[in-house]
XYZ file of C-alpha atoms in Angstrom:
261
model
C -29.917 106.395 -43.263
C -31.727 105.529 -40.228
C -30.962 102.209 -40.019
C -28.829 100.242 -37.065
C -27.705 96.742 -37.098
C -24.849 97.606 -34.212
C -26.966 98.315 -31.340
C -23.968 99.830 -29.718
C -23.074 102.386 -32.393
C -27.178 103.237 -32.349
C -26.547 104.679 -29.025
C -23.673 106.081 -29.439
C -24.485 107.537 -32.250
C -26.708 110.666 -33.372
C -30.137 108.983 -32.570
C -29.591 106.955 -29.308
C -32.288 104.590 -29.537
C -35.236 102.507 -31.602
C -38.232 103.497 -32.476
C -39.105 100.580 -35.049
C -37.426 97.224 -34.216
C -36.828 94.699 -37.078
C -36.641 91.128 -36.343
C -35.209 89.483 -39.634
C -33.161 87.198 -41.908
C -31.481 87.953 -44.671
C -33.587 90.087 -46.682
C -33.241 92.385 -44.046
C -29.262 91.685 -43.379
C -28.439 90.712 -46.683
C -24.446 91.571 -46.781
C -23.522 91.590 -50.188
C -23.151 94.771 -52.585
C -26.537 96.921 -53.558
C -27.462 95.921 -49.454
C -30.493 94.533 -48.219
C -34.434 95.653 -47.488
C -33.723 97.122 -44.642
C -30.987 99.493 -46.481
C -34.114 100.970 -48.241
C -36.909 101.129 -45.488
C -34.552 103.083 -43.413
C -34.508 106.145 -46.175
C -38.388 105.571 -46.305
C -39.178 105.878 -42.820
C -35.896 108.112 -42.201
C -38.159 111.147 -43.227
C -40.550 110.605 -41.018
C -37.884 110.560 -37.716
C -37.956 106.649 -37.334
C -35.042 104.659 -36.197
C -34.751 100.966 -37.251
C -32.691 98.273 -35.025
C -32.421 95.091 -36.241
C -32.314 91.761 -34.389
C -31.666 88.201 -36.130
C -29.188 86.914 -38.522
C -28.849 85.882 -42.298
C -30.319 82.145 -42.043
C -32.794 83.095 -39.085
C -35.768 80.714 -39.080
C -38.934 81.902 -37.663
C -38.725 79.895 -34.779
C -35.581 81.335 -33.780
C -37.184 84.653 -32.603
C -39.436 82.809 -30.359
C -37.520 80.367 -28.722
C -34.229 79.818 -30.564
C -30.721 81.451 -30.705
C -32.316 85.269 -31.219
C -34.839 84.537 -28.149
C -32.922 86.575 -25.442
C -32.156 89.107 -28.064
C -35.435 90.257 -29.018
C -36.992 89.910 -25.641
C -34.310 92.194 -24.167
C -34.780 94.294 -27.303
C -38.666 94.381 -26.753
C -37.443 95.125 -22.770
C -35.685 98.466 -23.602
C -37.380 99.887 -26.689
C -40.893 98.652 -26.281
C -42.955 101.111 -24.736
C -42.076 103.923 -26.724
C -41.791 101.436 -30.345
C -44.227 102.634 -32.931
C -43.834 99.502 -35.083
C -41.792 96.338 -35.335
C -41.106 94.707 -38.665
C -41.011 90.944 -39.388
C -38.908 89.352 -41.614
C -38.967 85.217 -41.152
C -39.941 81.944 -42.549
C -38.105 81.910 -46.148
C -35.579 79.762 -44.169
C -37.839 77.295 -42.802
C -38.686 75.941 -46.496
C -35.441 77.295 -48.169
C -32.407 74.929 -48.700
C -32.387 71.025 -49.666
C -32.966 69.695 -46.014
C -36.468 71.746 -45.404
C -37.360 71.987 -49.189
C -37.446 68.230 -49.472
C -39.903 67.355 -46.790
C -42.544 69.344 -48.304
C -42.264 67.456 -51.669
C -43.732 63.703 -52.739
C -40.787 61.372 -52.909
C -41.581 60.981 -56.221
C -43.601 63.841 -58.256
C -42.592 62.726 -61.829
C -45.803 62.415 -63.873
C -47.928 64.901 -61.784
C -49.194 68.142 -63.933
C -49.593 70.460 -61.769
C -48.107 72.392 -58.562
C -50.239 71.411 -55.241
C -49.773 67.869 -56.759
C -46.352 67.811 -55.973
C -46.549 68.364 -52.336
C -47.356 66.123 -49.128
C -50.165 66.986 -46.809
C -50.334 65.699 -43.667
C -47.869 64.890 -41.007
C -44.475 66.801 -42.540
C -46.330 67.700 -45.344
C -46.975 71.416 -46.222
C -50.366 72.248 -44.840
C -48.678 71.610 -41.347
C -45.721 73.325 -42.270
C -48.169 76.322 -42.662
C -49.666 75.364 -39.334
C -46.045 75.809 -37.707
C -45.538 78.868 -39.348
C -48.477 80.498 -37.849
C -47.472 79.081 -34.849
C -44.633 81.029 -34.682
C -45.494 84.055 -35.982
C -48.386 84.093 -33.285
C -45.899 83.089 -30.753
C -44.033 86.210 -31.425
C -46.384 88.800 -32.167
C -47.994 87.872 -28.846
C -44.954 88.652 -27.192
C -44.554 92.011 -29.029
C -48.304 92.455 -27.734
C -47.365 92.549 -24.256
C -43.933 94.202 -24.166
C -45.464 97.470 -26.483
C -47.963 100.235 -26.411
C -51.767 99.484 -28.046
C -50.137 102.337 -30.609
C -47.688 100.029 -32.096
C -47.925 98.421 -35.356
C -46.559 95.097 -36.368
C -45.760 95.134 -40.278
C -45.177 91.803 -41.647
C -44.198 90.544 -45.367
C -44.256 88.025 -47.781
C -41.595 87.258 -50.793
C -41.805 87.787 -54.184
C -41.506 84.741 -56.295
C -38.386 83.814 -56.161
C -36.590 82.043 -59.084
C -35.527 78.504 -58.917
C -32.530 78.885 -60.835
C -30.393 76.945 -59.045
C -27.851 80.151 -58.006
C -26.478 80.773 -54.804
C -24.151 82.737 -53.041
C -20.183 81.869 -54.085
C -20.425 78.968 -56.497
C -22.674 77.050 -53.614
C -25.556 74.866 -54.378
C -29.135 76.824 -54.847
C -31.630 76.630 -51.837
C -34.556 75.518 -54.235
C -33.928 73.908 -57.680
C -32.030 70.990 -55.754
C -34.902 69.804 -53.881
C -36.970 70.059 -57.113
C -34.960 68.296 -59.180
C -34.782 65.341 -56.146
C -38.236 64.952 -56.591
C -38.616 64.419 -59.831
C -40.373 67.240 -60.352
C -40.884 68.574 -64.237
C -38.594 71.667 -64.850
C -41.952 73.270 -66.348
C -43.680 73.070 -62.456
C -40.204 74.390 -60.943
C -41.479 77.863 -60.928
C -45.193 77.054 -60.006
C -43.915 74.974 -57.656
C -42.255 77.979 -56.334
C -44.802 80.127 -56.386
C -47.383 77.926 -54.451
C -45.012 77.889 -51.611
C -45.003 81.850 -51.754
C -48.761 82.276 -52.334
C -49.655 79.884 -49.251
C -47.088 81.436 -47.124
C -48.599 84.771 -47.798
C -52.313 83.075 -47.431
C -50.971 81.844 -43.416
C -49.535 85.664 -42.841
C -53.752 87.057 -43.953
C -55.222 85.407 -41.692
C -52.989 86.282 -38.962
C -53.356 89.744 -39.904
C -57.140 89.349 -40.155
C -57.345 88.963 -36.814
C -56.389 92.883 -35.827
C -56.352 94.609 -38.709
C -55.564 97.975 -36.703
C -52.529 97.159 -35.920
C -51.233 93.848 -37.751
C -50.381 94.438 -41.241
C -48.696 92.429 -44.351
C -46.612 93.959 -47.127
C -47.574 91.996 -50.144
C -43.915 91.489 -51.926
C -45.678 88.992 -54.853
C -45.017 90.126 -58.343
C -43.258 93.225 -57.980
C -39.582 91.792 -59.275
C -38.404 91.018 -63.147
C -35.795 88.805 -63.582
C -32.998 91.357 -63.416
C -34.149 92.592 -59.784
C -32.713 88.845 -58.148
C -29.168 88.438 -57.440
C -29.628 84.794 -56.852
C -32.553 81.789 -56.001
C -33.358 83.593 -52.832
C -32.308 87.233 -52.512
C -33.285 90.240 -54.908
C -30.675 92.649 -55.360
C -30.116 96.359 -54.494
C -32.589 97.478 -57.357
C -35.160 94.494 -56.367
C -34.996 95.953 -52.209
C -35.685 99.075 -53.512
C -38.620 98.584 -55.427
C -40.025 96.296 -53.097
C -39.132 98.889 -50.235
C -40.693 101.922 -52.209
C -43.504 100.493 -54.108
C -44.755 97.796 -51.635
C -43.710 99.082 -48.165
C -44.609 102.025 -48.460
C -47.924 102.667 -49.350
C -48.746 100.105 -46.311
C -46.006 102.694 -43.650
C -47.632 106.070 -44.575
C -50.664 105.414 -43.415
C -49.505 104.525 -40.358
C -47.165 107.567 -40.103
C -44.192 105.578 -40.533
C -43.223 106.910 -44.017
């Protein structure tokens, strides 16, 4: 598997350096059993000679890439492998309206009576049209740094989630990441999942139009709908069968193309 999370044992090891960097959170260092996305991509673009090193963390925001706690590592990561990278992968923003505390602000303080998803969340100041705004922000912020540390050859794969479950489960008996925040609201267990799947659909919306800007070389995996109910291990995180299918049916057919698979 050509995959590398230990920059050190990359180079000491058999292939010595990057040729795709992967900026992430957890889907691409999830830890538990059946692994995470990145597990998979590296057998998928393992055949075609690629190397994957990740930077980030389980619980990276997107912001964190840019200009908080994983700033020095992808820049120096961008310093040493850039100019002979043929892609970096992005993996970032679930975090940023995941869990109770960033969940919450997107929501009405009170949605009981409304009928229907978008009703159920602020615009405005806080709301989530400017939490889109920030988002795109971000992801700008850091593909125009990839921009200017990499060859005009390199390609910059991005991805949205699939729609993840609000079921409440976690990791080890913990609180969920979604339902909580939901349930605060007053928000009517039919519109959980809708409510859910807005989120997704305008995150994936933001990550278009980015995209749409240089379509030869910025392109967005398209996660939506590709999971059953037996691919998630919990609110957030599919498991070992979900990364595959995502990793082999999604990713994919958007890598070979670009010679990556």
């Amino acid at each position: 598997m050509a995959v590398y999370w230990d920059e050190t044992k990359m180079q000491m090891g058999p292939h010595g350096t990057a040729t795709i960097l992967a900026f992430g959170d957890s889907w691409f260092w999830y830890p538990l059993p059946g692994g995470s996305l990145l597990n998979f991509l590296g057998d998928v673009v393992g055949a075609r000679g690629h190397v994957i090193l990740a930077k980030g963390m389980n619980g990276a925001e997107a912001q964190d890439y840019v200009e908080g706690k994983y700033r020095n590592a992808v820049r120096e990561s961008l310093r040493l492998y850039g100019p002979t990278l043929s892609a970096v992968f992005i993996s970032g923003g679930g975090n940023d309206f995941a869990g109770f505390n960033d969940l919450r602000p997107l929501l009405k303080s009170d949605c009981t009576g409304e009928t229907q998803a978008a009703q159920c969340f602020r615009n405005g100041k806080g709301g989530f049209d400017q939490f889109l705004v920030e988002m795109d922000e971000q992801y700008r912020a850091l593909i125009g740094l990839i921009y200017t540390r990499t060859s005009v050859d390199c390609h910059i794969v991005m991805h949205s989630y699939d729609y993840a479950p609000p079921t409440g489960k976690a990791l080890f008996g913990r609180e969920g990441w979604l339902r909580p925040a939901l349930v605060d609201a007053g928000v009517a267990p039919e519109l959980f999942k809708p409510c859910v799947d807005h989120l997704i659909d305008g995150f994936h919306g933001m990550l278009q139009n980015i995209a749409a800007g240089d379509p030869q070389h910025l392109h967005v995996v398209d996660s939506r709908g590709t999971l059953g109910p037996t691919d998630w291990a919990n609110e957030l995180h599919p498991n070992g069968r979900g990364f595959k299918k995502i990793a082999v049916e999604r990713w994919k057919p958007v890598l070979q193309p670009l010679s990556l698979a």
